[in-house]
Coordinates of C-alpha atoms in Angstrom, one line a residue:
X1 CA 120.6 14.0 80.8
X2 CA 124.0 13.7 83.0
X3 CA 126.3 11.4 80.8
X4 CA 127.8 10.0 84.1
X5 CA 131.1 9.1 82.0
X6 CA 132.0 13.4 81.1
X7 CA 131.5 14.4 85.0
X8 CA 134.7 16.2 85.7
X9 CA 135.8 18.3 88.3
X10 CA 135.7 21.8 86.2
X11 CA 133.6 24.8 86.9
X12 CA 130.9 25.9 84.8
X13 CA 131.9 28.5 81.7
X14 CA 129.0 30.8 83.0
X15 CA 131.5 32.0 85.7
X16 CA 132.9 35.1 86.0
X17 CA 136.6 34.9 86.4
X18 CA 139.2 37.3 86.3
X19 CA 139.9 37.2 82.4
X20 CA 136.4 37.3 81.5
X21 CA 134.6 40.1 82.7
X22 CA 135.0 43.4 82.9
X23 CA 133.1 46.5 85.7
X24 CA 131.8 49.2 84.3
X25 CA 130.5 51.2 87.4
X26 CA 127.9 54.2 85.9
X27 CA 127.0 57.5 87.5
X28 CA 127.9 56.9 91.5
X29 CA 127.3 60.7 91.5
X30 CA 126.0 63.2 94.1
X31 CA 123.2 64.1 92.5
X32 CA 122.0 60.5 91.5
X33 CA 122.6 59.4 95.3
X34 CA 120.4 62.5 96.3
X35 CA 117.6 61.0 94.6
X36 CA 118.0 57.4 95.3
X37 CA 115.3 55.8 97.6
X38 CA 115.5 52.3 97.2
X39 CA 117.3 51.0 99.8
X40 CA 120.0 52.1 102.5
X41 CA 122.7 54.9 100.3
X42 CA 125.4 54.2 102.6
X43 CA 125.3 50.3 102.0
X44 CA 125.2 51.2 98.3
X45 CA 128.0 53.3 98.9
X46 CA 129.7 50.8 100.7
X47 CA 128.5 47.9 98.2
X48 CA 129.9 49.9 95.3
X49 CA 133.7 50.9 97.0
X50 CA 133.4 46.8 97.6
X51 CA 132.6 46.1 94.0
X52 CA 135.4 48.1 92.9
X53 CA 138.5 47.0 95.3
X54 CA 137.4 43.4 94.1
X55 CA 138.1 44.2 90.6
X56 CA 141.4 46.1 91.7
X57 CA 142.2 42.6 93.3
X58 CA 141.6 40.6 90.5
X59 CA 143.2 43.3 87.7
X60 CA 139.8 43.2 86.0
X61 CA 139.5 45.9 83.6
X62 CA 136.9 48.9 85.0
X63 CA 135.6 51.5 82.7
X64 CA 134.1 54.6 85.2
X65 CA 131.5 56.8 83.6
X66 CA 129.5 59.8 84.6
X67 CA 126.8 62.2 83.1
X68 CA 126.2 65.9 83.4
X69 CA 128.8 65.9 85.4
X70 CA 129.8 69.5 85.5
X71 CA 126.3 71.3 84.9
X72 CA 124.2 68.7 86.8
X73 CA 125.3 65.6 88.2
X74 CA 128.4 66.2 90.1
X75 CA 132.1 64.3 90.1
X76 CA 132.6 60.8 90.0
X77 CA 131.9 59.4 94.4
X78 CA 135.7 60.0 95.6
X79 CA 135.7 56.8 98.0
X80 CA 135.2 55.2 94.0
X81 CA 137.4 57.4 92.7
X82 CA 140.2 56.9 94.7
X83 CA 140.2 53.4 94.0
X84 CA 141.6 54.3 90.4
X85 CA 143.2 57.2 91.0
X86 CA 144.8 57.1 87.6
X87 CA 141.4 56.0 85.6
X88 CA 139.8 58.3 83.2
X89 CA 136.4 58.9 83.7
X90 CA 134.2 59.1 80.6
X91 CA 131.9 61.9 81.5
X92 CA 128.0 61.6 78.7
X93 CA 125.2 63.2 78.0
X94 CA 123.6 60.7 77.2
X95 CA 121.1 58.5 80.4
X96 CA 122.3 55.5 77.8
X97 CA 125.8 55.4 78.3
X98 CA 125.8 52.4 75.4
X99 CA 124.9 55.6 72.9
X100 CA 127.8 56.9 74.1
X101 CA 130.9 56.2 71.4
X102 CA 133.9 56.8 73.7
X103 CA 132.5 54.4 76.5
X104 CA 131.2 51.7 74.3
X105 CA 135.1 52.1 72.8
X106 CA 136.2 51.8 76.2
X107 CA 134.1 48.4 76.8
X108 CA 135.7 47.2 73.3
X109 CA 139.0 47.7 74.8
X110 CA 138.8 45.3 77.5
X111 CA 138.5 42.7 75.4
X112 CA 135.6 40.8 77.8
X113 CA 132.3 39.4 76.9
X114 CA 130.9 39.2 80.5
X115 CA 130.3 42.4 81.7
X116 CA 129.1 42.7 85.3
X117 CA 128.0 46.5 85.6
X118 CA 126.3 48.6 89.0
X119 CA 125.0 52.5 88.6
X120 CA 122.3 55.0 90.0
X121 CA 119.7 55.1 89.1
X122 CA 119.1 51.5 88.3
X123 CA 115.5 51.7 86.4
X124 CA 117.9 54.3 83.6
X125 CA 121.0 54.4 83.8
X126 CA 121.6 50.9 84.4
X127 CA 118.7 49.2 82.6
X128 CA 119.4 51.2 79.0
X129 CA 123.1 50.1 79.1
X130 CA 122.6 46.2 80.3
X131 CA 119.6 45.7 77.2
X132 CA 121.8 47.5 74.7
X133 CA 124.7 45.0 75.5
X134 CA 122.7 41.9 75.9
X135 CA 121.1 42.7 72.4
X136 CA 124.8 43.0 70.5
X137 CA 126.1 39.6 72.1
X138 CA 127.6 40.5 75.4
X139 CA 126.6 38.6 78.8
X140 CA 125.2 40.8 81.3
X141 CA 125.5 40.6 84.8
X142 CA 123.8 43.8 86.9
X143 CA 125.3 43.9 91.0
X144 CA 121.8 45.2 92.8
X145 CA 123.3 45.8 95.9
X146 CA 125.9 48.5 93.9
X147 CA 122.9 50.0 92.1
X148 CA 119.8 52.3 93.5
X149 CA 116.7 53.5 92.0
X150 CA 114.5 56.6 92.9
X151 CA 112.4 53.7 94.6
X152 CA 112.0 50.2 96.0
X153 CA 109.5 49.3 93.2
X154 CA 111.4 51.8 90.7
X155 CA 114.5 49.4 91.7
X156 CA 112.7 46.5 92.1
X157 CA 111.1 46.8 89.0
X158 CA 114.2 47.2 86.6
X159 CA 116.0 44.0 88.3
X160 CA 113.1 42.0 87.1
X161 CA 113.1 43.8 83.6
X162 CA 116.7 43.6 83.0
X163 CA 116.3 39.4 84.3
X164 CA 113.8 38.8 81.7
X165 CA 115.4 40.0 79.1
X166 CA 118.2 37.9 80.4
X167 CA 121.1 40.0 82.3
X168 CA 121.9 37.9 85.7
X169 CA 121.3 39.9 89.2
X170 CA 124.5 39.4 91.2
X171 CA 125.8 40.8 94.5
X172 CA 129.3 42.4 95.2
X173 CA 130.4 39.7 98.0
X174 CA 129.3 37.0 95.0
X175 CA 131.2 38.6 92.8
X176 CA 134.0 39.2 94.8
X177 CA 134.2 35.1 95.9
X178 CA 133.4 34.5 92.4
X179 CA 136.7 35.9 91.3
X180 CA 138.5 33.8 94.2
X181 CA 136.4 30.7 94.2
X182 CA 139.7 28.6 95.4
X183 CA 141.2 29.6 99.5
X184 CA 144.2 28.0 98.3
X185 CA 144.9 30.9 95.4
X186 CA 147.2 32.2 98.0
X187 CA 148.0 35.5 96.0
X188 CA 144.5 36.8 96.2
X189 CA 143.6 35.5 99.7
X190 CA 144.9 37.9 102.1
X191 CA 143.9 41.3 99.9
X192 CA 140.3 39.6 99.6
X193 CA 140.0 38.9 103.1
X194 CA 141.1 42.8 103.4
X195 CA 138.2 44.0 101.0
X196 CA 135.6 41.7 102.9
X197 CA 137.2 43.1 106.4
X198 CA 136.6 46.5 105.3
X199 CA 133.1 46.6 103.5
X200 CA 131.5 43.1 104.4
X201 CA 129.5 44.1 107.6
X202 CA 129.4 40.6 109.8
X203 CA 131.1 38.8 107.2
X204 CA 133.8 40.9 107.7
X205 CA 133.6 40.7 111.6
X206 CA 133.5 37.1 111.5
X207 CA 137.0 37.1 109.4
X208 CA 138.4 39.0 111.9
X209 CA 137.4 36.6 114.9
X210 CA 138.2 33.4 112.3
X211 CA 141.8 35.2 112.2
X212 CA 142.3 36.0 115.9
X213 CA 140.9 32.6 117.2
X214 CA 142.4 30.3 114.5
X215 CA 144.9 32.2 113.1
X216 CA 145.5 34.6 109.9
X217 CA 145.1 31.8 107.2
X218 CA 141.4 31.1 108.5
X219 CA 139.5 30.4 105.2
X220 CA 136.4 32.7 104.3

């Protein structure tokens, strides 16, 4: 029951903000995009690079991990890569990357309890990490449109798992405006309208027009 008298103008503490999440991007490798068939690869592609140039944005702490990937899986996706060009990669062997001591170190470092995390394939290498998480205390939010499985159920399938245990489905753009959620945070707004220029499809096309019709400060 709203207690009319406590209403204030304050957003909710289940947002993800800058200093409370960290994204922990797991196995964007060749060899896991060969196999994905769940949706469009280059929109993951895209969705992921999107995800990642948010975070740079916002100075949210990433943690990059890979598996096999030197006798199987192939190196980290460069366009990801290049992102953090000075980011260690924490390579496993293990499909659970939260059995994994140095990663799980690395996810202690941040400091964060909200961790918003995309990978291939989505039914493995992302479900296994987002339970194990969830079950020692952390919040869990999964981007879908960064993450692919070996099929549309496969995928479709381990979203629905992963909500009823619990971990929120997000999107990269929602994350993204998340992050930003105020036009007048002037010293985010122009490199987040660059991000959603570059990877946000119509979105993106409709910034540009906003820009050259009403000027450069249009708001998203």
């Amino acid at each position: 029951m709203v207690n009319i008298a406590e209403v204030t103008a304050a957003p909710s503490p289940d947002l993800l903000t800058p200093d409370n999440c960290a994204v922990l991007f797991v196995d964007h490798q060749p060899q896991m995009f060969f196999g994905t068939g769940s949706g469009d690869r280059t929109a993951i592609i895209n969705a992921t690079v999107g995800l990642a140039k948010a975070a740079k944005v916002f100075d949210v702490p990433v943690v990059l991990s890979t598996v096999a990937a030197e006798s199987f899986s192939g190196p980290l996706m460069p366009q990801l890569a290049d992102v953090f060009p000075d980011q260690k990669i924490i390579d496993r062997s293990t499909m659970n990357a939260w059995e994994d001591t140095a990663f799980v170190d690395a996810v202690k470092a941040t400091g964060r309890k909200k961790l918003v995390i995309a990978g291939l394939w989505t039914e493995v290498c992302v479900v296994l990490p987002a339970l194990s998480a969830l079950a020692q205390g952390y919040e869990v939010y999964v981007v879908t449109d960064a993450s692919g499985g070996v099929s549309p159920q496969a995928h479709e399938h381990a979203v629905q798992r992963m909500v009823q245990a619990g971990v929120v489905p997000v999107t990269w753009v929602q994350v993204l405006l998340e992050l930003q959620r105020d036009w007048a945070r002037t010293e985010t707004y122009m490199p987040v309208m660059d991000v959603v220029k570059e990877h946000g499809g119509t979105y993106g096309l409709g910034v540009v027009y906003a820009q050259a019709v009403i000027g450069e400060h249009a708001a998203g």
